[in-house]
Amino acid sequence: MQIAIVIFDRFTALDAVGPYETLGRLPDAETVFVAEHAGPVRTDTGNLAITADKALAEVPHPDIVVVSGGPGQTPQMENGVLLDWLRTADATSTWTTSVCTGSLLLAAAGLLRGRRATSHWLALDHLERFGAEPTEERVVTDGKYVTAAGVSSGIDMGLTLLGRIAGDEHAQTVQLAVEYDPRPPYDAGSPQKAPTHLVEQLRSQSRFLLS
Amino acid sequence: MQIAIVIFDRFTALDAVGPYETLGRLPDAETVFVAEHAGPVRTDTGNLAITADKALAEVPHPDIVVVSGGPGQTPQMENGVLLDWLRTADATSTWTTSVCTGSLLLAAAGLLRGRRATSHWLALDHLERFGAEPTEERVVTDGKYVTAAGVSSGIDMGLTLLGRIAGDEHAQTVQLAVEYDPRPPYDAGSPQKAPTHLVEQLRSQSRFLLS
């Protein structure tokens, strides 16, 4: 069983590391970080580089595809090498998944047509132009396609999929091992819960999100 | 304002990336990943490398120190270069913090004597031999020392400290931006909540945790 976590220039680190730290603890699975070219890949803040141990071309048929997201997705949504790889990998994958705006890349590759899917709350509407059905849930499963909401939701997605594949007890053991008993100091993690003026403030900046 | 996130061979990725993705969004702060030597550092699973952009010696006086954890902490608890750096950095830091078994490194450096502190639930008792007071909470603040429980708790720690430094609204905005509205598919994230036999199973393996 091979899990490929797809990263690219300006990806969001937690998008990738959440599923890595949970789903990646699938027994007898090999997790590999992949990018267009092997080597260090810088995140959106510029302050962190994660190594892609292999190039996309070296990992053509993973069992599970995990696509991370990031701000400024437009270049990746037009990256033919990446989109071609996604289509090829998806043709033989058991599960095709994404976190955050990673779903826009799956959608741009034509993989989410007619499917329910989610994304970062600021990017959710963009799914529609690729024929997907934007769905406001933290983790959305439609057939073999599992999409997660923004950034931190990859942890919930990873545990959900781990349970589906390896059983509830294995997923619970991993949850206990990573002590995932969240206690956010605020209750502002979704646009429904956060103070309205903070939601509007982020929304007013979001025209930059996809540029 | 400089935030130094300390990593080392076999650290746990989410320990470091949780605070990076939250606390690291402090306005006008520079976040830098540091290790004994600059360059790629492999995590506990072996499947991921994160780049330490600078060596410890290049970042002697960060304002905030964040120490990640990992299984098999004994070599680091006896790493004189790392412990000396922690003592020197702590002498001028505004905040000295840790995630998971990172608190054992702070304790081994002699920085938590007489202080309330937490750690991964499997390692909590070990704090006592360094004169710290093990405290079963997700995030423990004692003076300028902020310690967090296992792995995923670094997200809660990062947001807590961000609120203290930059104000509640900034922390809430970051929580909303990373969509931290957790929905774990199970309620097994702490030894109090997980099925007893799974807790015992992990505990029986934990003698390896510190070796």
Tab-separated table of C-alpha atoms in Angstrom:
chain	number	residue	atom	x	y	z
A	1	MET	CA	0.000	0.000	0.000
A	2	GLN	CA	1.480	3.321	-1.090
A	3	ILE	CA	0.267	6.753	0.029
A	4	ALA	CA	1.430	9.702	-2.080
A	5	ILE	CA	1.161	13.145	-0.500
A	6	VAL	CA	1.339	15.770	-3.232
A	7	ILE	CA	3.022	19.092	-2.441
A	8	PHE	CA	4.048	22.052	-4.579
A	9	ASP	CA	5.504	25.533	-4.281
A	10	ARG	CA	3.557	27.588	-1.684
A	11	PHE	CA	1.538	24.671	-0.282
A	12	THR	CA	0.211	24.896	3.278
A	13	ALA	CA	2.273	22.671	5.587
A	14	LEU	CA	-0.498	21.478	7.912
A	15	ASP	CA	-2.632	20.415	4.912
A	16	ALA	CA	-0.016	17.768	4.196
A	17	VAL	CA	1.214	16.978	7.699
A	18	GLY	CA	-2.266	16.326	9.159
A	19	PRO	CA	-2.976	13.302	6.903
A	20	TYR	CA	0.695	12.230	7.084
A	21	GLU	CA	0.543	12.004	10.892
A	22	THR	CA	-2.756	10.056	10.940
A	23	LEU	CA	-3.470	8.219	7.686
A	24	GLY	CA	0.285	7.718	7.302
A	25	ARG	CA	0.156	5.403	10.337
A	26	LEU	CA	-1.728	2.815	8.288
A	27	PRO	CA	-0.080	-0.560	8.957
A	28	ASP	CA	2.238	-1.781	6.212
A	29	ALA	CA	1.815	1.388	4.179
A	30	GLU	CA	4.601	3.467	2.659
A	31	THR	CA	3.991	7.214	2.720
A	32	VAL	CA	5.929	9.305	0.238
A	33	PHE	CA	5.930	13.076	-0.283
A	34	VAL	CA	5.910	13.849	-4.004
A	35	ALA	CA	6.211	17.006	-6.084
A	36	GLU	CA	6.842	17.846	-9.717
A	37	HIS	CA	10.552	17.663	-8.948
A	38	ALA	CA	12.157	15.855	-6.001
A	39	GLY	CA	13.828	18.070	-3.401
A	40	PRO	CA	12.862	20.717	-0.870
A	41	VAL	CA	9.534	22.498	-1.460
A	42	ARG	CA	8.769	25.810	0.291
A	43	THR	CA	5.433	26.448	1.966
A	44	ASP	CA	3.146	29.483	1.639
A	45	THR	CA	4.838	31.395	4.474
A	46	GLY	CA	8.315	30.879	3.014
A	47	ASN	CA	9.566	29.844	6.445
A	48	LEU	CA	9.448	26.084	6.008
A	49	ALA	CA	10.683	23.573	3.437
A	50	ILE	CA	9.520	19.956	3.295
A	51	THR	CA	11.381	17.489	1.117
A	52	ALA	CA	9.603	15.796	-1.758
A	53	ASP	CA	11.440	12.481	-1.621
A	54	LYS	CA	10.288	11.566	-5.097
A	55	ALA	CA	9.183	13.278	-8.285
A	56	LEU	CA	5.609	12.709	-9.458
A	57	ALA	CA	6.904	10.640	-12.370
A	58	GLU	CA	8.555	8.184	-9.964
A	59	VAL	CA	5.246	7.422	-8.208
A	60	PRO	CA	2.751	6.815	-10.994
A	61	HIS	CA	0.319	4.462	-9.242
A	62	PRO	CA	-0.139	5.161	-5.529
A	63	ASP	CA	-3.012	3.409	-3.777
A	64	ILE	CA	-3.975	6.598	-1.983
A	65	VAL	CA	-3.496	10.100	-3.378
A	66	VAL	CA	-3.553	13.023	-0.910
A	67	VAL	CA	-3.426	16.489	-2.488
A	68	SER	CA	-2.571	19.370	-0.199
A	69	GLY	CA	-3.741	22.922	-0.769
A	70	GLY	CA	-2.431	26.413	-0.384
A	71	PRO	CA	-3.216	30.011	-1.248
A	72	GLY	CA	-2.573	31.127	-4.806
A	73	GLN	CA	-3.681	27.864	-6.413
A	74	THR	CA	-4.126	29.277	-9.919
A	75	PRO	CA	-0.637	28.306	-11.169
A	76	GLN	CA	-1.142	24.719	-9.994
A	77	MET	CA	-4.664	24.610	-11.452
A	78	GLU	CA	-3.005	25.270	-14.808
A	79	ASN	CA	-0.005	23.000	-14.264
A	80	GLY	CA	-0.386	20.369	-16.972
A	81	VAL	CA	2.244	18.036	-15.507
A	82	LEU	CA	0.456	17.967	-12.157
A	83	LEU	CA	-3.059	17.652	-13.617
A	84	ASP	CA	-1.967	14.851	-15.982
A	85	TRP	CA	-0.345	13.023	-13.085
A	86	LEU	CA	-3.528	13.385	-10.994
A	87	ARG	CA	-5.643	11.895	-13.799
A	88	THR	CA	-3.233	8.984	-14.312
A	89	ALA	CA	-2.851	8.281	-10.594
A	90	ASP	CA	-6.607	8.503	-10.086
A	91	ALA	CA	-7.215	5.927	-12.807
A	92	THR	CA	-5.750	3.200	-10.558
A	93	SER	CA	-6.043	4.660	-7.044
A	94	THR	CA	-8.190	3.119	-4.335
A	95	TRP	CA	-8.778	6.517	-2.735
A	96	THR	CA	-8.252	9.998	-4.157
A	97	THR	CA	-8.279	12.668	-1.467
A	98	SER	CA	-7.523	16.316	-0.780
A	99	VAL	CA	-7.223	18.845	2.003
A	100	CYS	CA	-8.162	22.526	1.745
A	101	THR	CA	-7.832	23.963	-1.779
A	102	GLY	CA	-6.280	20.673	-2.901
A	103	SER	CA	-9.832	19.852	-4.018
A	104	LEU	CA	-9.588	22.649	-6.613
A	105	LEU	CA	-6.698	20.742	-8.180
A	106	LEU	CA	-8.706	17.515	-8.267
A	107	ALA	CA	-11.604	19.497	-9.724
A	108	ALA	CA	-9.387	21.216	-12.311
A	109	ALA	CA	-8.156	17.759	-13.348
A	110	GLY	CA	-11.788	16.889	-14.041
A	111	LEU	CA	-12.029	14.313	-11.277
A	112	LEU	CA	-14.878	15.773	-9.240
A	113	ARG	CA	-17.508	16.301	-11.940
A	114	GLY	CA	-20.944	15.537	-10.502
A	115	ARG	CA	-19.446	14.727	-7.113
A	116	ARG	CA	-20.056	16.233	-3.684
A	117	ALA	CA	-16.846	17.824	-2.431
A	118	THR	CA	-15.547	20.376	0.035
A	119	SER	CA	-12.639	22.822	0.289
A	120	HIS	CA	-11.413	25.722	2.408
A	121	TRP	CA	-14.529	27.787	3.250
A	122	LEU	CA	-13.113	30.736	1.283
A	123	ALA	CA	-12.664	28.589	-1.842
A	124	LEU	CA	-15.739	26.373	-1.651
A	125	ASP	CA	-17.739	28.183	-4.362
A	126	HIS	CA	-14.943	27.737	-6.881
A	127	LEU	CA	-15.637	23.997	-7.010
A	128	GLU	CA	-18.825	24.710	-8.942
A	129	ARG	CA	-17.099	25.925	-12.076
A	130	PHE	CA	-15.557	22.473	-12.454
A	131	GLY	CA	-18.900	20.723	-12.091
A	132	ALA	CA	-18.495	19.609	-8.494
A	133	GLU	CA	-21.187	20.106	-5.867
A	134	PRO	CA	-19.791	22.318	-3.070
A	135	THR	CA	-20.678	20.707	0.252
A	136	GLU	CA	-20.236	22.495	3.548
A	137	GLU	CA	-18.980	19.619	5.684
A	138	ARG	CA	-15.630	19.001	7.343
A	139	VAL	CA	-14.962	15.750	5.508
A	140	VAL	CA	-16.934	14.733	2.421
A	141	THR	CA	-16.820	11.202	1.015
A	142	ASP	CA	-18.309	10.535	-2.429
A	143	GLY	CA	-17.304	7.136	-3.732
A	144	LYS	CA	-13.531	6.911	-3.558
A	145	TYR	CA	-13.157	10.699	-3.390
A	146	VAL	CA	-12.593	12.134	0.075
A	147	THR	CA	-12.202	15.893	0.360
A	148	ALA	CA	-11.581	17.861	3.541
A	149	ALA	CA	-12.231	21.492	4.470
A	150	GLY	CA	-9.494	24.007	5.347
A	151	VAL	CA	-5.967	23.259	6.592
A	152	SER	CA	-6.475	21.531	9.978
A	153	SER	CA	-9.335	19.348	8.697
A	154	GLY	CA	-6.790	16.970	7.169
A	155	ILE	CA	-6.380	15.454	10.633
A	156	ASP	CA	-10.091	14.588	10.750
A	157	MET	CA	-9.936	13.335	7.163
A	158	GLY	CA	-6.896	11.177	7.914
A	159	LEU	CA	-8.537	9.533	10.913
A	160	THR	CA	-11.816	9.037	9.035
A	161	LEU	CA	-10.114	7.278	6.140
A	162	LEU	CA	-7.838	5.308	8.479
A	163	GLY	CA	-10.957	3.947	10.185
A	164	ARG	CA	-12.503	2.999	6.855
A	165	ILE	CA	-9.376	1.127	5.763
A	166	ALA	CA	-7.877	-0.308	8.959
A	167	GLY	CA	-10.894	-0.366	11.269
A	168	ASP	CA	-12.160	1.814	14.114
A	169	GLU	CA	-9.773	0.442	16.739
A	170	HIS	CA	-6.675	1.209	14.710
A	171	ALA	CA	-7.907	4.742	14.026
A	172	GLN	CA	-8.711	5.234	17.712
A	173	THR	CA	-5.232	4.017	18.664
A	174	VAL	CA	-3.667	6.558	16.317
A	175	GLN	CA	-5.944	9.294	17.690
A	176	LEU	CA	-4.762	8.379	21.197
A	177	ALA	CA	-1.111	8.210	20.116
A	178	VAL	CA	-1.247	11.730	18.660
A	179	GLU	CA	-3.392	12.822	21.628
A	180	TYR	CA	-6.002	14.351	19.334
A	181	ASP	CA	-8.390	15.582	22.001
A	182	PRO	CA	-8.710	19.134	20.672
A	183	ARG	CA	-9.320	22.041	23.032
A	184	PRO	CA	-9.207	25.202	20.919
A	185	PRO	CA	-8.961	28.242	23.212
A	186	TYR	CA	-11.574	30.002	21.021
A	187	ASP	CA	-14.651	28.825	19.124
A	188	ALA	CA	-13.885	30.659	15.892
A	189	GLY	CA	-12.854	27.855	13.573
A	190	SER	CA	-15.622	28.199	10.990
A	191	PRO	CA	-17.424	31.141	9.370
A	192	GLN	CA	-20.599	30.091	11.212
A	193	LYS	CA	-18.884	30.387	14.588
A	194	ALA	CA	-16.329	33.197	14.230
A	195	PRO	CA	-17.220	36.842	14.907
A	196	THR	CA	-18.847	38.244	11.741
A	197	HIS	CA	-16.396	41.104	11.288
A	198	LEU	CA	-13.448	38.686	11.295
A	199	VAL	CA	-15.176	36.507	8.683
A	200	GLU	CA	-15.791	39.570	6.513
A	201	GLN	CA	-12.224	40.760	6.969
A	202	LEU	CA	-10.818	37.440	5.709
A	203	ARG	CA	-13.393	37.305	2.938
A	204	SER	CA	-12.367	40.763	1.707
A	205	GLN	CA	-8.795	39.497	1.398
A	206	SER	CA	-9.860	36.279	-0.300
A	207	ARG	CA	-9.849	37.647	-3.813
A	208	PHE	CA	-6.106	37.156	-3.421
A	209	LEU	CA	-6.556	33.559	-2.334
A	210	LEU	CA	-6.706	32.146	-5.812
A	211	SER	CA	-4.441	34.573	-7.581
B	1	MET	CA	10.307	39.038	16.993
B	2	GLN	CA	11.964	35.694	16.217
B	3	ILE	CA	10.367	32.283	16.769
B	4	ALA	CA	12.761	29.315	16.756
B	5	ILE	CA	11.203	25.887	16.254
B	6	VAL	CA	13.681	23.253	17.404
B	7	ILE	CA	13.761	19.921	15.566
B	8	PHE	CA	16.121	16.942	15.687
B	9	ASP	CA	16.519	13.462	14.276
B	10	ARG	CA	13.292	11.432	14.771
B	11	PHE	CA	11.125	14.363	15.864
B	12	THR	CA	7.358	14.158	15.340
B	13	ALA	CA	6.312	16.374	12.421
B	14	LEU	CA	2.957	17.596	13.745
B	15	ASP	CA	4.598	18.657	17.042
B	16	ALA	CA	6.495	21.281	15.074
B	17	VAL	CA	3.997	22.079	12.318
B	18	GLY	CA	1.057	22.758	14.688
B	19	PRO	CA	2.737	25.773	16.362
B	20	TYR	CA	4.327	26.826	13.049
B	21	GLU	CA	0.908	27.069	11.374
B	22	THR	CA	-0.684	29.043	14.247
B	23	LEU	CA	1.841	30.872	16.428
B	24	GLY	CA	3.969	31.342	13.290
B	25	ARG	CA	1.261	33.670	11.956
B	26	LEU	CA	2.181	36.259	14.573
B	27	PRO	CA	2.396	39.626	12.793
B	28	ASP	CA	5.916	40.814	12.056
B	29	ALA	CA	7.484	37.653	13.406
B	30	GLU	CA	10.141	35.552	11.701
B	31	THR	CA	9.770	31.808	12.212
B	32	VAL	CA	12.857	29.689	11.702
B	33	PHE	CA	13.288	25.928	11.964
B	34	VAL	CA	16.551	25.141	13.755
B	35	ALA	CA	18.506	21.969	14.483
B	36	GLU	CA	21.988	21.122	15.669
B	37	HIS	CA	23.071	21.281	12.036
B	38	ALA	CA	21.271	23.090	9.213
B	39	GLY	CA	19.758	20.870	6.509
B	40	PRO	CA	17.048	18.236	6.171
B	41	VAL	CA	15.977	16.482	9.384
B	42	ARG	CA	14.029	13.188	9.236
B	43	THR	CA	10.979	12.574	11.382
B	44	ASP	CA	10.155	9.548	13.557
B	45	THR	CA	8.458	7.633	10.715
B	46	GLY	CA	11.408	8.123	8.363
B	47	ASN	CA	8.985	9.161	5.613
B	48	LEU	CA	9.340	12.917	5.914
B	49	ALA	CA	12.189	15.410	6.057
B	50	ILE	CA	11.796	19.026	7.120
B	51	THR	CA	14.617	21.477	6.509
B	52	ALA	CA	16.302	23.173	9.432
B	53	ASP	CA	17.078	26.482	7.742
B	54	LYS	CA	19.599	27.397	10.406
B	55	ALA	CA	21.869	25.677	12.900
B	56	LEU	CA	21.203	26.260	16.608
B	57	ALA	CA	24.412	28.301	16.840
B	58	GLU	CA	23.091	30.763	14.233
B	59	VAL	CA	19.977	31.556	16.286
B	60	PRO	CA	21.260	32.162	19.815
B	61	HIS	CA	18.577	34.536	21.113
B	62	PRO	CA	15.075	33.859	19.759
B	63	ASP	CA	12.198	35.644	21.441
B	64	ILE	CA	10.125	32.451	21.457
B	65	VAL	CA	11.557	28.952	21.711
B	66	VAL	CA	9.340	26.037	20.599
B	67	VAL	CA	10.758	22.573	21.247
B	68	SER	CA	9.140	19.674	19.407
B	69	GLY	CA	9.066	16.133	20.741
B	70	GLY	CA	9.314	12.642	19.413
B	71	PRO	CA	9.678	9.046	20.525
B	72	GLY	CA	13.108	7.921	21.669
B	73	GLN	CA	14.025	11.169	23.400
B	74	THR	CA	16.896	9.749	25.446
B	75	PRO	CA	19.664	10.703	22.964
B	76	GLN	CA	18.398	14.291	22.846
B	77	MET	CA	18.008	14.415	26.640
B	78	GLU	CA	21.753	13.735	26.785
B	79	ASN	CA	22.702	15.995	23.872
B	80	GLY	CA	24.924	18.617	25.485
B	81	VAL	CA	24.901	20.938	22.467
B	82	LEU	CA	21.106	21.029	22.441
B	83	LEU	CA	20.720	21.365	26.233
B	84	ASP	CA	23.345	24.145	26.379
B	85	TRP	CA	21.569	25.974	23.573
B	86	LEU	CA	18.224	25.641	25.380
B	87	ARG	CA	19.702	27.133	28.563
B	88	THR	CA	21.317	30.019	26.680
B	89	ALA	CA	18.232	30.738	24.570
B	90	ASP	CA	15.999	30.548	27.630
B	91	ALA	CA	18.111	33.113	29.446
B	92	THR	CA	16.873	35.834	27.076
B	93	SER	CA	13.617	34.395	25.664
B	94	THR	CA	10.227	35.963	26.272
B	95	TRP	CA	8.505	32.568	26.028
B	96	THR	CA	9.979	29.075	26.266
B	97	THR	CA	7.586	26.425	25.028
B	98	SER	CA	7.310	22.773	24.044
B	99	VAL	CA	4.984	20.250	22.464
B	100	CYS	CA	4.749	16.581	23.428
B	101	THR	CA	7.993	15.118	24.814
B	102	GLY	CA	9.740	18.386	23.977
B	103	SER	CA	9.034	19.234	27.628
B	104	LEU	CA	11.418	16.430	28.646
B	105	LEU	CA	14.190	18.316	26.849
B	106	LEU	CA	13.327	21.564	28.640
B	107	ALA	CA	13.228	19.586	31.900
B	108	ALA	CA	16.529	17.841	31.175
B	109	ALA	CA	18.058	21.285	30.582
B	110	GLY	CA	16.953	22.173	34.112
B	111	LEU	CA	14.420	24.774	32.993
B	112	LEU	CA	11.268	23.323	34.534
B	113	ARG	CA	12.393	22.803	38.136
B	114	GLY	CA	9.498	23.589	40.472
B	115	ARG	CA	7.236	24.406	37.540
B	116	ARG	CA	3.928	22.915	36.460
B	117	ALA	CA	4.329	21.309	33.048
B	118	THR	CA	2.751	18.760	30.726
B	119	SER	CA	3.895	16.297	28.063
B	120	HIS	CA	2.601	13.396	25.977
B	121	TRP	CA	0.369	11.347	28.336
B	122	LEU	CA	2.750	8.387	28.042
B	123	ALA	CA	5.722	10.519	29.130
B	124	LEU	CA	4.108	12.765	31.725
B	125	ASP	CA	5.532	10.950	34.772
B	126	HIS	CA	9.093	11.374	33.513
B	127	LEU	CA	8.896	15.119	34.179
B	128	GLU	CA	9.070	14.417	37.899
B	129	ARG	CA	12.651	13.188	37.872
B	130	PHE	CA	13.729	16.620	36.683
B	131	GLY	CA	11.846	18.392	39.456
B	132	ALA	CA	8.870	19.514	37.373
B	133	GLU	CA	5.278	19.049	38.507
B	134	PRO	CA	3.456	16.843	35.952
B	135	THR	CA	0.125	18.470	35.152
B	136	GLU	CA	-2.577	16.687	33.208
B	137	GLU	CA	-3.846	19.564	31.066
B	138	ARG	CA	-3.706	20.162	27.332
B	139	VAL	CA	-1.753	23.408	27.606
B	140	VAL	CA	0.047	24.424	30.800
B	141	THR	CA	1.361	27.951	31.356
B	142	ASP	CA	3.689	28.615	34.299
B	143	GLY	CA	5.353	32.004	34.026
B	144	LYS	CA	6.983	32.214	30.616
B	145	TYR	CA	6.973	28.416	30.215
B	146	VAL	CA	4.186	26.985	28.080
B	147	THR	CA	4.095	23.223	27.615
B	148	ALA	CA	1.569	21.262	25.569
B	149	ALA	CA	0.421	17.637	25.706
B	150	GLY	CA	0.940	15.109	22.887
B	151	VAL	CA	1.527	15.835	19.194
B	152	SER	CA	-1.694	17.580	18.022
B	153	SER	CA	-1.899	19.776	21.143
B	154	GLY	CA	0.656	22.138	19.620
B	155	ILE	CA	-2.184	23.667	17.602
B	156	ASP	CA	-4.047	24.557	20.812
B	157	MET	CA	-0.806	25.793	22.369
B	158	GLY	CA	-0.001	27.932	19.339
B	159	LEU	CA	-3.405	29.600	19.342
B	160	THR	CA	-3.308	30.108	23.124
B	161	LEU	CA	0.057	31.847	22.994
B	162	LEU	CA	-0.895	33.803	19.876
B	163	GLY	CA	-3.887	35.193	21.802
B	164	ARG	CA	-1.664	36.152	24.734
B	165	ILE	CA	0.792	37.993	22.502
B	166	ALA	CA	-1.307	39.421	19.648
B	167	GLY	CA	-4.772	39.521	21.197
B	168	ASP	CA	-7.887	37.353	20.983
B	169	GLU	CA	-9.051	38.711	17.627
B	170	HIS	CA	-5.810	37.923	15.872
B	171	ALA	CA	-5.810	34.394	17.281
B	172	GLN	CA	-9.440	33.920	16.247
B	173	THR	CA	-8.622	35.125	12.733
B	174	VAL	CA	-5.822	32.564	12.480
B	175	GLN	CA	-8.140	29.846	13.840
B	176	LEU	CA	-10.653	30.760	11.137
B	177	ALA	CA	-7.967	30.903	8.435
B	178	VAL	CA	-6.775	27.380	9.257
B	179	GLU	CA	-10.413	26.301	9.750
B	180	TYR	CA	-9.653	24.787	13.141
B	181	ASP	CA	-13.143	23.595	13.978
B	182	PRO	CA	-12.151	20.045	14.907
B	183	ARG	CA	-14.519	17.138	14.326
B	184	PRO	CA	-12.634	13.978	15.259
B	185	PRO	CA	-14.556	10.950	13.960
B	186	TYR	CA	-13.891	9.195	17.307
B	187	ASP	CA	-13.663	10.369	20.904
B	188	ALA	CA	-10.482	8.520	21.776
B	189	GLY	CA	-7.919	11.318	21.969
B	190	SER	CA	-6.973	10.979	25.636
B	191	PRO	CA	-6.412	8.037	27.999
B	192	GLN	CA	-9.535	9.113	29.919
B	193	LYS	CA	-11.699	8.816	26.800
B	194	ALA	CA	-10.177	5.996	24.733
B	195	PRO	CA	-11.227	2.357	25.210
B	196	THR	CA	-9.221	0.964	28.153
B	197	HIS	CA	-7.688	-1.926	26.223
B	198	LEU	CA	-6.282	0.477	23.616
B	199	VAL	CA	-4.785	2.656	26.364
B	200	GLU	CA	-3.179	-0.417	27.944
B	201	GLN	CA	-1.894	-1.621	24.587
B	202	LEU	CA	-0.105	1.683	23.946
B	203	ARG	CA	1.123	1.821	27.533
B	204	SER	CA	2.654	-1.651	27.231
B	205	GLN	CA	4.651	-0.407	24.235
B	206	SER	CA	5.645	2.817	25.966
B	207	ARG	CA	8.724	1.434	27.667
B	208	PHE	CA	10.185	1.888	24.205
B	209	LEU	CA	9.039	5.480	24.053
B	210	LEU	CA	12.053	6.894	25.819
B	211	SER	CA	14.670	4.450	24.650
